[in-house]
Tab-separated table of C-alpha atoms and ligand atoms in Angstrom:
chain	number	residue	atom	x	y	z
A	1	UNK	CA	16.411	21.595	-10.076
A	2	UNK	CA	14.559	20.664	-6.935
A	3	UNK	CA	17.550	18.927	-5.370
A	4	UNK	CA	15.560	16.015	-3.952
A	5	UNK	CA	12.695	18.144	-2.595
A	6	UNK	CA	9.075	17.753	-3.701
A	7	UNK	CA	8.679	21.414	-4.556
A	8	UNK	CA	10.784	24.493	-5.184
A	9	UNK	CA	9.017	26.261	-2.349
A	10	UNK	CA	10.227	23.856	0.334
A	11	UNK	CA	13.708	23.776	-1.187
A	12	UNK	CA	13.769	27.564	-1.012
A	13	UNK	CA	12.477	27.629	2.567
A	14	UNK	CA	15.282	25.268	3.589
A	15	UNK	CA	17.828	27.359	1.672
A	16	UNK	CA	17.333	30.348	3.956
A	17	UNK	CA	20.348	29.821	6.205
A	18	UNK	CA	22.434	30.117	3.057
A	19	UNK	CA	20.507	32.935	1.363
A	20	UNK	CA	20.473	35.053	4.518
A	21	UNK	CA	24.191	34.377	4.951
A	22	UNK	CA	24.901	35.250	1.314
A	23	UNK	CA	23.018	38.533	1.683
A	24	UNK	CA	25.429	39.524	4.479
A	25	UNK	CA	28.623	38.077	3.002
A	26	UNK	CA	31.260	40.655	2.082
A	27	UNK	CA	29.194	43.307	3.862
A	28	UNK	CA	29.292	42.285	7.478
A	29	UNK	CA	32.077	40.953	9.679
A	30	UNK	CA	31.246	40.946	13.370
A	31	UNK	CA	34.838	39.963	14.325
A	32	UNK	CA	36.294	43.287	13.345
A	33	UNK	CA	33.031	45.200	13.749
A	34	UNK	CA	32.764	45.896	10.041
A	35	UNK	CA	29.625	46.751	8.074
A	36	UNK	CA	29.678	48.267	4.623
A	37	UNK	CA	27.309	48.133	1.672
A	38	UNK	CA	29.424	48.709	-1.421
A	39	UNK	CA	26.565	49.881	-3.633
A	40	UNK	CA	25.471	52.521	-1.145
A	41	UNK	CA	28.821	53.738	0.174
A	42	UNK	CA	28.671	56.993	-1.800
A	43	UNK	CA	25.185	57.656	-0.481
A	44	UNK	CA	25.620	56.989	3.234
A	45	UNK	CA	25.778	60.694	4.132
A	46	UNK	CA	22.653	61.345	2.134
A	47	UNK	CA	20.873	58.527	3.957
A	48	UNK	CA	22.045	59.750	7.331
A	49	UNK	CA	20.803	63.253	6.515
A	50	UNK	CA	17.473	62.142	5.049
A	51	UNK	CA	14.432	63.611	6.747
A	52	UNK	CA	12.218	60.991	5.251
A	53	UNK	CA	12.387	57.638	3.524
A	54	UNK	CA	9.544	56.475	1.301
A	55	UNK	CA	9.438	52.754	0.594
A	56	UNK	CA	7.531	51.494	-2.459
A	57	UNK	CA	6.802	47.832	-3.160
A	58	UNK	CA	4.053	45.259	-3.698
A	59	UNK	CA	2.989	42.058	-1.939
A	60	UNK	CA	5.607	40.274	0.118
A	61	UNK	CA	8.178	42.951	-0.725
A	62	UNK	CA	5.780	45.529	0.762
A	63	UNK	CA	5.768	43.465	3.964
A	64	UNK	CA	9.581	43.628	4.024
A	65	UNK	CA	9.118	47.398	3.675
A	66	UNK	CA	6.897	47.464	6.780
A	67	UNK	CA	9.632	45.674	8.720
A	68	UNK	CA	12.126	48.253	7.459
A	69	UNK	CA	9.877	51.058	8.668
A	70	UNK	CA	10.318	49.864	12.253
A	71	UNK	CA	14.061	49.405	11.771
A	72	UNK	CA	14.798	52.843	10.327
A	73	UNK	CA	12.603	54.539	12.889
A	74	UNK	CA	13.942	52.631	15.851
A	75	UNK	CA	17.624	52.563	14.961
A	76	UNK	CA	18.201	55.612	12.764
A	77	UNK	CA	15.316	57.839	13.936
A	78	UNK	CA	14.201	58.528	10.377
A	79	UNK	CA	10.570	59.027	9.453
A	80	UNK	CA	9.473	56.292	7.047
A	81	UNK	CA	6.400	55.827	4.900
A	82	UNK	CA	5.642	52.512	3.263
A	83	UNK	CA	3.475	52.678	0.170
A	84	UNK	CA	1.847	50.174	-2.111
A	85	UNK	CA	3.509	51.066	-5.408
A	86	UNK	CA	0.159	50.817	-7.204
A	87	UNK	CA	-1.426	53.437	-4.933
A	88	UNK	CA	1.568	55.723	-4.767
A	89	UNK	CA	1.884	56.013	-8.535
A	90	UNK	CA	-1.688	57.207	-9.067
A	91	UNK	CA	-1.790	59.724	-6.285
A	92	UNK	CA	-0.090	63.070	-6.358
A	93	UNK	CA	2.457	62.156	-3.685
A	94	UNK	CA	4.446	64.851	-1.930
A	95	UNK	CA	8.044	64.032	-2.782
A	96	UNK	CA	10.908	66.406	-2.104
A	97	UNK	CA	14.408	66.441	-3.477
A	98	UNK	CA	15.980	65.360	-0.214
A	99	UNK	CA	13.635	62.396	0.151
A	100	UNK	CA	15.020	58.943	-0.316
A	101	UNK	CA	12.858	56.370	-2.018
A	102	UNK	CA	13.651	52.690	-1.526
A	103	UNK	CA	12.063	50.299	-4.023
A	104	UNK	CA	11.963	46.660	-2.928
A	105	UNK	CA	11.430	43.959	-5.531
A	106	UNK	CA	12.506	40.348	-5.861
A	107	UNK	CA	12.016	40.160	-9.627
A	108	UNK	CA	12.964	43.752	-10.343
A	109	UNK	CA	10.240	43.717	-13.006
A	110	UNK	CA	7.041	44.609	-11.134
A	111	UNK	CA	5.261	47.175	-13.323
A	112	UNK	CA	3.709	49.233	-10.517
A	113	UNK	CA	6.977	49.437	-8.579
A	114	UNK	CA	8.843	50.517	-11.691
A	115	UNK	CA	6.242	53.218	-12.409
A	116	UNK	CA	6.451	54.441	-8.805
A	117	UNK	CA	10.213	54.826	-9.208
A	118	UNK	CA	9.837	56.834	-12.401
A	119	UNK	CA	7.335	59.146	-10.704
A	120	UNK	CA	9.583	59.725	-7.684
A	121	UNK	CA	12.559	60.266	-9.952
A	122	UNK	CA	10.711	62.918	-11.931
A	123	UNK	CA	10.232	64.800	-8.649
A	124	UNK	CA	13.944	64.741	-7.949
A	125	UNK	CA	14.164	62.089	-5.218
A	126	UNK	CA	17.125	59.768	-4.818
A	127	UNK	CA	16.096	56.172	-5.488
A	128	UNK	CA	17.655	53.044	-4.006
A	129	UNK	CA	16.790	49.522	-5.047
A	130	UNK	CA	16.724	46.334	-3.027
A	131	UNK	CA	16.354	43.738	-5.783
A	132	UNK	CA	17.179	40.077	-6.185
A	133	UNK	CA	17.553	39.851	-9.943
A	134	UNK	CA	20.793	41.419	-11.128
A	135	UNK	CA	20.400	43.818	-14.034
A	136	UNK	CA	16.585	43.809	-13.783
A	137	UNK	CA	14.544	46.827	-14.921
A	138	UNK	CA	14.115	48.165	-11.374
A	139	UNK	CA	17.805	47.663	-10.536
A	140	UNK	CA	18.667	49.662	-13.663
A	141	UNK	CA	16.153	52.432	-12.967
A	142	UNK	CA	17.533	53.239	-9.492
A	143	UNK	CA	20.443	55.519	-8.583
A	144	UNK	CA	22.050	52.989	-6.268
A	145	UNK	CA	21.159	49.961	-4.253
A	146	UNK	CA	22.055	46.737	-2.548
A	147	UNK	CA	21.173	43.402	-4.067
A	148	UNK	CA	19.687	40.571	-2.060
A	149	UNK	CA	21.721	37.438	-2.736
A	150	UNK	CA	18.892	34.954	-2.367
A	151	UNK	CA	19.665	33.216	-5.668
A	152	UNK	CA	16.902	32.419	-8.180
A	153	UNK	CA	13.491	32.073	-6.549
A	154	UNK	CA	11.312	29.699	-8.581
A	155	UNK	CA	8.348	29.064	-6.265
A	156	UNK	CA	5.713	31.711	-6.922
A	157	UNK	CA	5.224	32.281	-3.193
A	158	UNK	CA	8.148	34.355	-2.022
A	159	UNK	CA	10.092	32.909	0.924
A	160	UNK	CA	13.866	33.200	0.774
A	161	UNK	CA	13.599	36.508	-1.113
A	162	UNK	CA	11.623	37.980	1.805
A	163	UNK	CA	14.201	37.041	4.449
A	164	UNK	CA	16.990	38.264	2.166
A	165	UNK	CA	15.177	41.600	1.753
A	166	UNK	CA	14.742	41.933	5.508
A	167	UNK	CA	18.425	41.076	5.988
A	168	UNK	CA	19.644	43.714	3.529
A	169	UNK	CA	17.246	46.370	4.850
A	170	UNK	CA	18.459	45.598	8.377
A	171	UNK	CA	22.056	46.110	7.255
A	172	UNK	CA	21.141	49.440	5.654
A	173	UNK	CA	19.272	50.609	8.751
A	174	UNK	CA	22.121	49.640	11.073
A	175	UNK	CA	24.745	51.276	8.829
A	176	UNK	CA	22.644	54.449	8.690
A	177	UNK	CA	22.202	54.486	12.462
A	178	UNK	CA	25.940	54.053	12.939
A	179	UNK	CA	26.639	56.963	10.584
A	180	UNK	CA	24.096	59.147	12.375
A	181	UNK	CA	25.274	58.152	15.812
A	182	UNK	CA	21.769	57.133	16.885
A	183	UNK	CA	22.877	53.755	18.265
A	184	UNK	CA	25.555	53.059	20.837
A	185	UNK	CA	28.775	51.298	19.937
A	186	UNK	CA	27.634	48.443	22.154
A	187	UNK	CA	24.251	47.982	20.421
A	188	UNK	CA	26.022	48.184	17.070
A	189	UNK	CA	28.443	45.388	17.977
A	190	UNK	CA	25.674	43.262	19.435
A	191	UNK	CA	23.508	43.606	16.345
A	192	UNK	CA	26.372	42.582	14.069
A	193	UNK	CA	27.102	39.519	16.207
A	194	UNK	CA	23.436	38.552	16.378
A	195	UNK	CA	23.030	38.975	12.621
A	196	UNK	CA	25.888	36.576	12.020
A	197	UNK	CA	24.163	34.047	14.268
A	198	UNK	CA	20.887	34.157	12.347
A	199	UNK	CA	21.679	31.519	9.664
A	200	UNK	CA	22.508	28.903	12.316
A	201	UNK	CA	19.363	29.783	14.258
A	202	UNK	CA	17.195	29.413	11.163
A	203	UNK	CA	18.854	26.056	10.452
A	204	UNK	CA	18.056	24.879	13.967
A	205	UNK	CA	14.406	25.778	13.554
A	206	UNK	CA	14.003	23.189	10.825
A	207	UNK	CA	14.142	20.601	13.611
A	208	UNK	CA	10.561	21.750	14.306
A	209	UNK	CA	9.363	20.863	10.815
A	210	UNK	CA	7.649	17.629	11.858
A	211	UNK	CA	5.762	19.350	14.638
A	212	UNK	CA	4.594	22.040	12.213
A	213	UNK	CA	3.508	19.293	9.819
A	214	UNK	CA	1.328	17.778	12.572
A	215	UNK	CA	-0.298	21.129	13.241
A	216	UNK	CA	-0.831	21.588	9.498
A	217	UNK	CA	-2.561	18.213	9.362
A	218	UNK	CA	-4.998	19.243	12.089
A	219	UNK	CA	-5.899	22.484	10.293
A	220	UNK	CA	-5.859	21.206	6.715
A	221	UNK	CA	-9.568	21.826	6.246
A	222	UNK	CA	-9.882	25.127	8.073
A	223	UNK	CA	-11.832	27.692	6.066
A	224	UNK	CA	-10.337	30.787	7.668
A	225	UNK	CA	-7.261	31.796	9.601
A	226	UNK	CA	-6.312	34.912	11.541
A	227	UNK	CA	-2.691	35.956	12.148
A	228	UNK	CA	-1.917	38.432	14.905
A	229	UNK	CA	1.297	40.187	15.892
A	230	UNK	CA	2.495	43.476	17.301
A	231	UNK	CA	5.468	45.686	16.520
A	232	UNK	CA	7.946	43.994	14.211
A	233	UNK	CA	5.763	40.902	14.244
A	234	UNK	CA	2.795	42.752	12.747
A	235	UNK	CA	4.245	42.658	9.205
A	236	UNK	CA	5.152	39.014	9.863
A	237	UNK	CA	1.477	38.324	10.620
A	238	UNK	CA	0.525	39.907	7.288
A	239	UNK	CA	3.147	37.824	5.511
A	240	UNK	CA	1.992	34.600	7.190
A	241	UNK	CA	-1.585	35.264	6.083
A	242	UNK	CA	-0.514	36.070	2.521
A	243	UNK	CA	1.543	32.854	2.268
A	244	UNK	CA	-1.410	30.774	3.437
A	245	UNK	CA	-3.980	32.342	1.150
A	246	UNK	CA	-1.890	32.299	-1.987
A	247	UNK	CA	-0.865	28.650	-1.902
A	248	UNK	CA	-3.640	26.886	0.038
A	249	UNK	CA	-6.565	29.143	-1.013
A	250	UNK	CA	-7.685	29.348	2.612
A	251	UNK	CA	-8.988	32.777	3.520
A	252	UNK	CA	-6.556	34.358	5.966
A	253	UNK	CA	-6.114	37.795	7.450
A	254	UNK	CA	-3.278	39.396	9.326
A	255	UNK	CA	-3.903	42.133	11.881
A	256	UNK	CA	-2.029	44.076	14.516
A	257	UNK	CA	-3.125	42.128	17.602
A	258	UNK	CA	-4.669	45.125	19.331
A	259	UNK	CA	-6.869	45.910	16.330
A	260	UNK	CA	-8.729	42.687	16.919
A	261	UNK	CA	-11.044	44.384	19.399
A	262	UNK	CA	-12.111	46.832	16.731
A	263	UNK	CA	-13.944	44.256	14.666
A	264	UNK	CA	-12.237	40.958	13.856
A	265	UNK	CA	-12.862	39.575	17.343
A	266	UNK	CA	-16.448	39.012	16.211
A	267	UNK	CA	-15.105	36.202	14.010
A	268	UNK	CA	-13.632	34.218	16.892
A	269	UNK	CA	-15.356	30.963	17.815
A	270	UNK	CA	-14.266	27.368	18.389
A	271	UNK	CA	-13.674	26.885	14.664
A	272	UNK	CA	-11.338	29.826	14.175
A	273	UNK	CA	-7.599	29.121	14.136
A	274	UNK	CA	-5.610	32.122	15.320
A	275	UNK	CA	-1.850	32.244	14.860
A	276	UNK	CA	-0.179	34.502	17.406
A	277	UNK	CA	3.340	35.838	16.988
A	278	UNK	CA	4.191	35.846	20.675
A	279	UNK	CA	7.969	36.005	20.939
A	280	UNK	CA	9.643	37.428	24.042
A	281	UNK	CA	9.982	41.064	23.119
A	282	UNK	CA	8.752	44.429	24.305
A	283	UNK	CA	5.138	43.582	23.311
A	284	UNK	CA	5.110	40.256	25.154
A	285	UNK	CA	2.794	41.210	28.032
A	286	UNK	CA	0.350	42.816	25.629
A	287	UNK	CA	0.308	39.792	23.350
A	288	UNK	CA	-0.348	37.530	26.338
A	289	UNK	CA	-3.508	39.472	27.128
A	290	UNK	CA	-4.554	39.364	23.467
A	291	UNK	CA	-4.167	35.571	23.607
A	292	UNK	CA	-6.393	35.487	26.706
A	293	UNK	CA	-9.038	37.467	24.852
A	294	UNK	CA	-9.076	34.934	22.021
A	295	UNK	CA	-9.039	31.907	24.337
A	296	UNK	CA	-11.952	33.386	26.312
A	297	UNK	CA	-13.937	33.192	23.070
A	298	UNK	CA	-12.782	29.612	22.411
A	299	UNK	CA	-10.532	30.398	19.437
A	300	UNK	CA	-7.953	27.734	18.626
A	301	UNK	CA	-4.568	29.278	19.168
A	302	UNK	CA	-1.243	28.375	17.583
A	303	UNK	CA	1.466	30.505	19.200
A	304	UNK	CA	4.937	31.188	17.879
A	305	UNK	CA	6.972	31.620	21.060
A	306	UNK	CA	10.575	32.096	22.085
A	307	UNK	CA	12.388	28.935	23.111
A	308	UNK	CA	11.938	28.224	26.807
A	309	UNK	CA	8.676	30.181	27.205
A	310	UNK	CA	6.827	28.599	30.121
A	311	UNK	CA	3.733	30.803	30.296
A	312	UNK	CA	2.131	30.665	26.850
A	313	UNK	CA	2.269	26.857	26.364
A	314	UNK	CA	-0.183	26.530	29.261
A	315	UNK	CA	-2.626	28.952	27.650
A	316	UNK	CA	-2.864	27.841	24.032
A	317	UNK	CA	-3.592	24.793	21.884
A	318	UNK	CA	-0.260	24.532	20.053
A	319	UNK	CA	3.137	26.176	20.372
A	320	UNK	CA	6.016	26.412	17.942
A	321	UNK	CA	9.314	27.585	19.402
A	322	UNK	CA	11.769	29.900	17.679
A	323	UNK	CA	15.278	30.767	18.925
A	324	UNK	CA	15.878	33.855	20.981
A	325	UNK	CA	17.519	36.749	19.134
A	326	UNK	CA	17.852	40.524	19.370
A	327	UNK	CA	14.349	42.008	19.181
A	328	UNK	CA	15.228	43.964	16.038
A	329	UNK	CA	15.967	40.703	14.200
A	330	UNK	CA	12.814	38.850	15.267
A	331	UNK	CA	11.100	38.760	11.825
A	332	UNK	CA	13.978	36.711	10.400
A	333	UNK	CA	13.156	33.865	12.765
A	334	UNK	CA	9.423	34.285	13.360
A	335	UNK	CA	8.436	34.145	9.685
A	336	UNK	CA	10.034	30.716	9.121
A	337	UNK	CA	7.401	28.569	10.908
A	338	UNK	CA	4.642	30.487	9.095
A	339	UNK	CA	6.203	29.648	5.726
A	340	UNK	CA	6.369	25.979	6.723
A	341	UNK	CA	2.821	25.943	8.090
A	342	UNK	CA	1.377	27.330	4.868
A	343	UNK	CA	3.486	24.961	2.769
A	344	UNK	CA	2.385	21.831	4.623
A	345	UNK	CA	-1.278	22.860	4.681
A	346	UNK	CA	-1.213	23.520	0.939
A	347	UNK	CA	0.485	20.188	0.213
A	348	UNK	CA	-2.045	18.333	2.372
A	349	UNK	CA	-4.831	20.025	0.442
A	350	UNK	CA	-3.259	18.837	-2.788
A	351	UNK	CA	-2.516	22.310	-4.118
A	352	UNK	CA	0.042	23.167	-6.743
A	353	UNK	CA	2.257	25.043	-4.304
A	354	UNK	CA	4.914	26.163	-6.761
A	355	UNK	CA	2.392	27.536	-9.225
A	356	UNK	CA	-0.791	28.591	-7.469
A	357	UNK	CA	-3.772	29.375	-9.663
A	358	UNK	CA	-4.100	32.904	-11.067
A	359	UNK	CA	-0.621	33.971	-9.944
A	360	UNK	CA	2.553	34.797	-11.851
A	361	UNK	CA	6.076	35.051	-10.531
A	362	UNK	CA	6.570	38.512	-11.843
A	363	UNK	CA	3.736	40.935	-12.365
A	364	UNK	CA	4.790	42.939	-15.375
A	365	UNK	CA	1.332	44.341	-16.059
A	366	UNK	CA	-0.407	46.766	-13.759
B	1	F6R	C1	3.914	36.721	-2.622
B	1	F6R	C2	4.560	37.240	-3.825
B	1	F6R	C3	4.097	38.558	-4.366
B	1	F6R	C4	5.306	39.424	-4.699
B	1	F6R	C5	4.875	40.729	-5.398
B	1	F6R	C6	6.050	41.649	-5.649
B	1	F6R	O1	4.477	35.514	-2.214
B	1	F6R	O2	5.452	36.649	-4.326
B	1	F6R	O3	3.246	39.204	-3.477
B	1	F6R	O4	5.989	39.713	-3.502
B	1	F6R	O5	4.263	40.400	-6.623
B	1	F6R	O6	7.001	41.047	-6.474
B	1	F6R	P1	8.458	41.621	-6.591
B	1	F6R	O7	9.114	41.470	-5.266
B	1	F6R	O8	9.119	40.758	-7.644
B	1	F6R	O9	8.365	43.054	-6.981
């Protein structure tokens, strides 16, 4: 049941400290520098030797795949391609026997993702699953995998399943990097410690909920929204836009911030809300100049910033702070305010947030 909340979606958003923690439990112990994924332990050498990883997924799970692309490249120096399952399955994709395919799916029943797995399997690839539903069709079709332990997700808009997917994919990327020797012992230890701190940091962010509600109130009747981010925050921008459009029916687009100049900047005027993912990371200076470009055209900017940022609050209309963490783990904190923003806007518009029109929780037809 909803446990006192108005909707499953908000219950599930608030469950994330637990669901992220559960997705690490038994796998990660920072105290004794331990990280092991039981379901993949026989495949760790294969992963470490992989020349290429192909990720197949749809929707929010595809966004988790884009996060994983950065992680595997950055930490394990493996070339990664992220494919929409529906496109992959109808092309004639080049798949080799030493390729690893990772299928990401909350429900484990998405028809296009399942078909993509079957195609890759027929070409001899090794398939891993990152699924939430135990014993689901996709979990059964894969050679090995690691479950997300998000618990049942009832709200049609995926929230806690996304952060659980990102958590598990982060664990896999770190374990692979350790096996390959592409990260230092020190970075490895730090990442494990920081991962263990994430649930408490997410919990702390809920203190901002009222502020996010006020911002939501101001933008309830916006007709469009743009979300911009760079690096690991680019997939978060896409996810923020998807959350908003699916439950509030407001048109929203996510872009890599630097792409704005190549077209979308024409949309900016005093009526256009622009959400910037502007946490303190290696893209910070670049994002600051992207914010200036939008402000110069009178866009209304909501910036997601790292706690204690003193520069951006003076430049924008609204700021929402998120806790500082290791750059690699940024999506796990920066997506949370975007989930809340879309939830509150949708509620204020009187939408059926748990069951948006035209959508189903699992898409078992292509
Ligand atoms: C968005 C959403 C969908 C799903 C997509 C894939 O909030 O829920 O975009 O992410 O239909 O579903 P799974 O992960 O079950 O394969």
